[in-house]
GROMACS .gro file of C-alpha atoms in nm:
model
  305
    1MET     CA    1   0.492   2.152  -0.638
    2SER     CA    2   0.251   2.439  -0.691
    3GLU     CA    3  -0.122   2.378  -0.670
    4ALA     CA    4  -0.149   2.470  -1.039
    5ALA     CA    5   0.111   2.210  -1.136
    6PHE     CA    6  -0.063   1.949  -0.923
    7ARG     CA    7  -0.399   2.028  -1.085
    8SER     CA    8  -0.244   1.992  -1.428
    9LEU     CA    9  -0.094   1.654  -1.334
   10TYR     CA   10  -0.423   1.545  -1.178
   11ASP     CA   11  -0.626   1.638  -1.486
   12ARG     CA   12  -0.385   1.459  -1.719
   13LEU     CA   13  -0.366   1.137  -1.517
   14ARG     CA   14  -0.743   1.132  -1.463
   15ALA     CA   15  -0.808   1.180  -1.834
   16GLN     CA   16  -0.566   0.899  -1.920
   17ALA     CA   17  -0.730   0.664  -1.669
   18LEU     CA   18  -1.083   0.732  -1.783
   19GLY     CA   19  -1.001   0.761  -2.151
   20GLY     CA   20  -0.941   0.393  -2.209
   21GLY     CA   21  -0.723   0.101  -2.119
   22THR     CA   22  -0.868   0.043  -1.773
   23ASP     CA   23  -1.198  -0.094  -1.648
   24ARG     CA   24  -1.378   0.195  -1.481
   25ARG     CA   25  -1.509  -0.037  -1.212
   26ARG     CA   26  -1.180  -0.212  -1.128
   27GLY     CA   27  -0.943   0.069  -1.214
   28THR     CA   28  -0.581  -0.023  -1.279
   29LEU     CA   29  -0.637  -0.381  -1.157
   30SER     CA   30  -0.780  -0.450  -1.502
   31ARG     CA   31  -0.417  -0.448  -1.619
   32ILE     CA   32  -0.362  -0.780  -1.440
   33THR     CA   33  -0.466  -1.033  -1.703
   34PRO     CA   34  -0.480  -1.410  -1.652
   35GLU     CA   35  -0.180  -1.440  -1.881
   36ARG     CA   36   0.022  -1.204  -1.659
   37VAL     CA   37  -0.071  -1.401  -1.348
   38VAL     CA   38   0.045  -1.723  -1.514
   39ALA     CA   39   0.371  -1.557  -1.618
   40ALA     CA   40   0.428  -1.430  -1.263
   41ALA     CA   41   0.367  -1.777  -1.121
   42ALA     CA   42   0.612  -1.925  -1.371
   43GLY     CA   43   0.884  -1.706  -1.220
   44VAL     CA   44   0.871  -1.880  -0.882
   45ARG     CA   45   1.201  -2.057  -0.815
   46SER     CA   46   1.238  -2.173  -0.453
   47GLY     CA   47   0.879  -2.154  -0.330
   48ARG     CA   48   0.991  -1.947  -0.030
   49THR     CA   49   0.718  -1.719   0.105
   50VAL     CA   50   0.771  -1.384   0.277
   51SER     CA   51   0.510  -1.166   0.446
   52LEU     CA   52   0.510  -0.798   0.349
   53ALA     CA   53   0.296  -0.695   0.647
   54ALA     CA   54   0.402  -0.562   0.984
   55PRO     CA   55   0.267  -0.721   1.302
   56VAL     CA   56  -0.056  -0.558   1.419
   57GLU     CA   57   0.019  -0.352   1.730
   58THR     CA   58  -0.208  -0.293   2.028
   59SER     CA   59   0.002  -0.043   2.225
   60PRO     CA   60  -0.051   0.332   2.170
   61GLY     CA   61   0.233   0.549   2.047
   62PRO     CA   62   0.301   0.879   1.872
   63ASP     CA   63   0.225   0.721   1.534
   64ASP     CA   64  -0.075   0.522   1.658
   65PRO     CA   65  -0.277   0.697   1.931
   66HIS     CA   66  -0.574   0.468   1.869
   67PRO     CA   67  -0.418   0.125   1.814
   68ALA     CA   68  -0.593  -0.199   1.735
   69SER     CA   69  -0.758  -0.371   2.029
   70HIS     CA   70  -0.738  -0.740   2.101
   71SER     CA   71  -0.922  -0.904   2.388
   72MET     CA   72  -0.987  -1.257   2.502
   73ILE     CA   73  -1.352  -1.342   2.558
   74ALA     CA   74  -1.298  -1.706   2.656
   75PRO     CA   75  -1.198  -1.904   2.850
   76ALA     CA   76  -1.269  -1.734   3.179
   77ASP     CA   77  -1.000  -1.742   3.447
   78GLY     CA   78  -0.943  -2.098   3.560
   79GLU     CA   79  -1.200  -2.240   3.316
   80ALA     CA   80  -0.938  -2.398   3.088
   81ASP     CA   81  -0.815  -2.621   3.369
   82GLY     CA   82  -1.142  -2.810   3.393
   83HIS     CA   83  -1.227  -3.146   3.241
   84GLY     CA   84  -1.361  -3.163   2.885
   85LEU     CA   85  -1.361  -2.937   2.581
   86ARG     CA   86  -1.297  -2.562   2.594
   87PHE     CA   87  -1.236  -2.303   2.321
   88ALA     CA   88  -1.011  -1.999   2.336
   89LEU     CA   89  -1.199  -1.705   2.183
   90ASP     CA   90  -1.091  -1.351   2.108
   91ARG     CA   91  -1.213  -1.027   1.952
   92PHE     CA   92  -1.022  -0.779   1.736
   93ALA     CA   93  -1.095  -0.418   1.630
   94MET     CA   94  -0.883  -0.180   1.428
   95ASN     CA   95  -0.863   0.166   1.275
   96VAL     CA   96  -0.793   0.044   0.922
   97HIS     CA   97  -0.642   0.368   0.788
   98GLY     CA   98  -0.405   0.444   1.075
   99ASP     CA   99  -0.036   0.531   1.055
  100ALA     CA  100   0.110   0.206   1.187
  101ASP     CA  101  -0.068  -0.107   1.061
  102SER     CA  102  -0.040  -0.253   0.712
  103HIS     CA  103  -0.357  -0.192   0.514
  104LEU     CA  104  -0.508  -0.160   0.168
  105ASP     CA  105  -0.700   0.147   0.050
  106ALA     CA  106  -1.011   0.075  -0.158
  107LEU     CA  107  -1.112   0.304  -0.444
  108CYS     CA  108  -1.383   0.462  -0.226
  109HIS     CA  109  -1.128   0.578   0.032
  110VAL     CA  110  -1.032   0.909  -0.131
  111ILE     CA  111  -1.284   1.188  -0.194
  112PHE     CA  112  -1.161   1.483  -0.399
  113ASP     CA  113  -1.374   1.771  -0.526
  114GLY     CA  114  -1.685   1.584  -0.413
  115GLU     CA  115  -1.614   1.271  -0.614
  116LEU     CA  116  -1.463   0.926  -0.590
  117TYR     CA  117  -1.271   0.759  -0.871
  118GLY     CA  118  -1.446   0.769  -1.208
  119GLY     CA  119  -1.680   1.051  -1.111
  120VAL     CA  120  -1.876   0.841  -0.860
  121PRO     CA  121  -2.054   1.085  -0.624
  122ALA     CA  122  -1.908   1.112  -0.275
  123SER     CA  123  -2.263   1.074  -0.143
  124THR     CA  124  -2.231   0.699  -0.202
  125VAL     CA  125  -2.021   0.692   0.116
  126THR     CA  126  -2.259   0.711   0.413
  127PRO     CA  127  -2.235   0.653   0.789
  128ASP     CA  128  -2.351   0.297   0.718
  129GLY     CA  129  -2.063   0.228   0.479
  130ALA     CA  130  -1.961   0.280   0.120
  131GLY     CA  131  -2.202   0.193  -0.159
  132ALA     CA  132  -1.957   0.176  -0.449
  133LEU     CA  133  -1.590   0.101  -0.524
  134THR     CA  134  -1.551  -0.079  -0.190
  135VAL     CA  135  -1.286  -0.329  -0.089
  136ASP     CA  136  -1.528  -0.595  -0.211
  137LEU     CA  137  -1.390  -0.524  -0.560
  138VAL     CA  138  -1.083  -0.724  -0.458
  139ARG     CA  139  -1.263  -1.006  -0.279
  140ASP     CA  140  -1.089  -1.253  -0.514
  141GLY     CA  141  -0.751  -1.111  -0.422
  142ILE     CA  142  -0.480  -0.930  -0.613
  143VAL     CA  143  -0.228  -1.167  -0.767
  144GLY     CA  144   0.052  -1.067  -1.000
  145ARG     CA  145   0.420  -0.991  -1.047
  146GLY     CA  146   0.562  -0.788  -0.761
  147VAL     CA  147   0.862  -0.560  -0.803
  148LEU     CA  148   1.041  -0.394  -0.511
  149LEU     CA  149   1.236  -0.074  -0.579
  150ASP     CA  150   1.470   0.000  -0.288
  151ILE     CA  151   1.530   0.376  -0.274
  152PRO     CA  152   1.757   0.384   0.034
  153ARG     CA  153   1.980   0.132  -0.145
  154LEU     CA  154   1.988   0.364  -0.447
  155ARG     CA  155   2.087   0.660  -0.230
  156GLY     CA  156   2.335   0.457  -0.022
  157VAL     CA  157   2.156   0.518   0.309
  158PRO     CA  158   1.969   0.285   0.548
  159TRP     CA  159   1.645   0.482   0.520
  160LEU     CA  160   1.500   0.806   0.390
  161GLU     CA  161   1.446   1.078   0.645
  162PRO     CA  162   1.096   1.210   0.720
  163GLY     CA  163   1.002   1.469   0.460
  164ASP     CA  164   1.209   1.309   0.183
  165ALA     CA  165   1.021   1.248  -0.141
  166VAL     CA  166   1.093   0.981  -0.403
  167THR     CA  167   1.075   1.120  -0.756
  168ALA     CA  168   0.992   0.960  -1.088
  169ASP     CA  169   1.358   0.988  -1.189
  170GLU     CA  170   1.464   0.795  -0.878
  171LEU     CA  171   1.220   0.514  -0.954
  172ALA     CA  172   1.368   0.489  -1.304
  173ALA     CA  173   1.721   0.497  -1.162
  174ALA     CA  174   1.634   0.222  -0.913
  175GLU     CA  175   1.519   0.005  -1.204
  176VAL     CA  176   1.860   0.039  -1.366
  177ALA     CA  177   2.049  -0.015  -1.039
  178GLN     CA  178   1.851  -0.330  -0.959
  179ASP     CA  179   1.845  -0.462  -1.317
  180VAL     CA  180   1.466  -0.486  -1.329
  181THR     CA  181   1.197  -0.317  -1.537
  182VAL     CA  182   0.853  -0.235  -1.402
  183GLY     CA  183   0.592  -0.338  -1.657
  184PRO     CA  184   0.218  -0.344  -1.726
  185GLY     CA  185   0.013  -0.515  -1.458
  186ASP     CA  186   0.294  -0.517  -1.201
  187LEU     CA  187   0.243  -0.460  -0.831
  188LEU     CA  188   0.503  -0.195  -0.749
  189PHE     CA  189   0.647  -0.178  -0.397
  190VAL     CA  190   0.862   0.122  -0.305
  191ARG     CA  191   1.086   0.094   0.001
  192VAL     CA  192   1.169   0.415   0.186
  193GLY     CA  193   1.305   0.237   0.495
  194HIS     CA  194   1.029   0.353   0.729
  195ARG     CA  195   1.014   0.026   0.924
  196LEU     CA  196   1.391   0.004   0.973
  197ARG     CA  197   1.408   0.365   1.094
  198ARG     CA  198   1.116   0.303   1.331
  199ARG     CA  199   1.283  -0.003   1.482
  200SER     CA  200   1.622   0.166   1.505
  201LEU     CA  201   1.523   0.508   1.641
  202GLY     CA  202   1.179   0.448   1.791
  203ARG     CA  203   0.830   0.557   1.700
  204TRP     CA  204   0.749   0.917   1.607
  205ASP     CA  205   0.451   1.122   1.492
  206THR     CA  206   0.435   1.010   1.129
  207ALA     CA  207   0.127   1.222   1.068
  208ARG     CA  208   0.359   1.524   1.083
  209ALA     CA  209   0.678   1.383   0.931
  210ARG     CA  210   0.734   1.085   0.700
  211ALA     CA  211   0.907   0.990   0.377
  212GLY     CA  212   0.701   0.905   0.072
  213LEU     CA  213   0.661   0.957  -0.300
  214HIS     CA  214   0.662   1.285  -0.485
  215PRO     CA  215   0.346   1.343  -0.691
  216ASN     CA  216   0.549   1.331  -1.013
  217ALA     CA  217   0.626   0.966  -0.934
  218MET     CA  218   0.271   0.891  -1.047
  219ASP     CA  219   0.379   0.971  -1.402
  220PHE     CA  220   0.623   0.679  -1.379
  221LEU     CA  221   0.346   0.445  -1.263
  222ALA     CA  222   0.113   0.559  -1.541
  223GLU     CA  223   0.380   0.516  -1.810
  224ARG     CA  224   0.470   0.167  -1.686
  225GLY     CA  225   0.106   0.056  -1.653
  226VAL     CA  226   0.138  -0.037  -1.284
  227ALA     CA  227  -0.165  -0.216  -1.137
  228ALA     CA  228  -0.120  -0.141  -0.764
  229LEU     CA  229   0.121   0.048  -0.540
  230GLY     CA  230   0.255  -0.032  -0.194
  231SER     CA  231   0.510   0.125   0.037
  232ASP     CA  232   0.653   0.069   0.383
  233GLY     CA  233   0.536   0.424   0.460
  234ASN     CA  234   0.215   0.608   0.384
  235ASN     CA  235   0.307   0.658   0.013
  236ASP     CA  236   0.264   1.034   0.078
  237THR     CA  237   0.526   1.256   0.239
  238ALA     CA  238   0.474   1.481   0.537
  239PRO     CA  239   0.493   1.772   0.545
  240GLY     CA  240   0.309   1.764   0.214
  241VAL     CA  241   0.467   1.899  -0.101
  242VAL     CA  242   0.149   2.052  -0.246
  243ALA     CA  243  -0.026   2.345  -0.083
  244ASP     CA  244  -0.384   2.267   0.024
  245VAL     CA  245  -0.360   1.900  -0.083
  246ALA     CA  246  -0.231   1.703   0.213
  247PHE     CA  247  -0.219   1.362   0.042
  248PRO     CA  248  -0.147   1.428  -0.326
  249VAL     CA  249  -0.024   1.074  -0.403
  250HIS     CA  250  -0.343   0.928  -0.258
  251VAL     CA  251  -0.550   1.169  -0.466
  252LEU     CA  252  -0.361   1.092  -0.786
  253ALA     CA  253  -0.335   0.717  -0.740
  254VAL     CA  254  -0.672   0.629  -0.588
  255GLN     CA  255  -0.910   0.901  -0.703
  256ALA     CA  256  -0.761   1.003  -1.038
  257MET     CA  257  -0.605   0.678  -1.164
  258GLY     CA  258  -0.819   0.415  -0.990
  259MET     CA  259  -0.521   0.245  -0.825
  260HIS     CA  260  -0.541   0.053  -0.497
  261LEU     CA  261  -0.274   0.154  -0.245
  262MET     CA  262  -0.110  -0.044   0.032
  263ASP     CA  263   0.029   0.163   0.319
  264TYR     CA  264   0.276   0.081   0.597
  265LEU     CA  265   0.397  -0.253   0.467
  266ASP     CA  266   0.722  -0.411   0.584
  267PHE     CA  267   1.001  -0.505   0.341
  268GLU     CA  268   1.282  -0.576   0.586
  269GLU     CA  269   1.254  -0.954   0.540
  270LEU     CA  270   1.190  -0.930   0.166
  271VAL     CA  271   1.509  -0.735   0.089
  272PRO     CA  272   1.755  -1.003   0.207
  273ALA     CA  273   1.531  -1.279   0.067
  274CYS     CA  274   1.553  -1.122  -0.279
  275GLU     CA  275   1.930  -1.080  -0.243
  276GLN     CA  276   1.974  -1.444  -0.143
  277SER     CA  277   1.758  -1.573  -0.426
  278GLY     CA  278   1.897  -1.337  -0.689
  279LEU     CA  279   1.540  -1.255  -0.793
  280ARG     CA  280   1.440  -0.899  -0.880
  281HIS     CA  281   1.069  -0.976  -0.900
  282PHE     CA  282   0.834  -1.228  -0.741
  283LEU     CA  283   0.482  -1.362  -0.740
  284CYS     CA  284   0.272  -1.159  -0.500
  285VAL     CA  285  -0.061  -1.258  -0.346
  286VAL     CA  286  -0.270  -0.994  -0.169
  287ALA     CA  287  -0.586  -1.114   0.008
  288PRO     CA  288  -0.793  -0.841   0.179
  289LEU     CA  289  -1.075  -0.936   0.411
  290ARG     CA  290  -1.422  -0.966   0.259
  291LEU     CA  291  -1.580  -0.646   0.392
  292PRO     CA  292  -1.858  -0.556   0.144
  293SER     CA  293  -1.904  -0.189   0.242
  294ALA     CA  294  -1.557  -0.103   0.373
  295THR     CA  295  -1.314   0.160   0.243
  296GLY     CA  296  -1.012  -0.059   0.316
  297SER     CA  297  -0.886  -0.370   0.489
  298PRO     CA  298  -0.597  -0.498   0.696
  299VAL     CA  299  -0.373  -0.679   0.453
  300ASN     CA  300  -0.090  -0.933   0.454
  301PRO     CA  301   0.068  -0.948   0.108
  302ILE     CA  302   0.276  -1.260   0.050
  303ALA     CA  303   0.578  -1.267  -0.181
  304VAL     CA  304   0.651  -1.606  -0.334
  305LEU     CA  305   1.014  -1.636  -0.452
   0.00000   0.00000   0.00000
């Protein structure tokens, strides 16, 4: 995609988002109405729950040179063997926006042309934290109908190769193939098979090469009225498909449309669970941590079938 074509798409999607139909503070999450949450809950059949998050890793690798750290601060060696009460205590730290761990991007995460979503000045993000559009906007969680579109299944392959891009036409074709329609207020999850490839072939430098969505896929999301987007990859491809814009999907979704993204999820347990249940959609509950000035959060979305 040329930079001119990207700019045209950006301007159109931004104008649509800010022109009406969405709450400028909450972005596309305003499409999730109480009535839609009730309808999603009514679709639960077995009550089975499935995590859509990958285990947090603490070992470095080509896709995670600065992994999360986990340390025990109590009990001291031999202390637990003594008489009486003891507590096991630990500490955890993480690079939220890395290329391995499942996380949610807040609306203050993406700065483009000096602005955040809705024209909020980038200066609201300081070394002390973000002052607007933080992850605190979703402190009450994101709950709605989840829909998984499995692109490797559509193509007849186990996973997409790094550099492959999922187009708007493929998302529409996956709807037909899976007999499901993405609708207003839905949480759309797009499987590219990143986790399966990683487990099968080993870790690689995903900053340089990964499958994701083509920028034109954002037209599909806008037309369907999607409330949030998640993928088992980064959502963006690498190498990028737009010159001078390394993360065009992030720019379009977060900064132009006001849509929260979830990166590096894990759908490998969800796929067979959906097949066994015969369900093409599910109730989904996303509960980020309450971090008032943060640009994102570790996240563990739960599908309820």
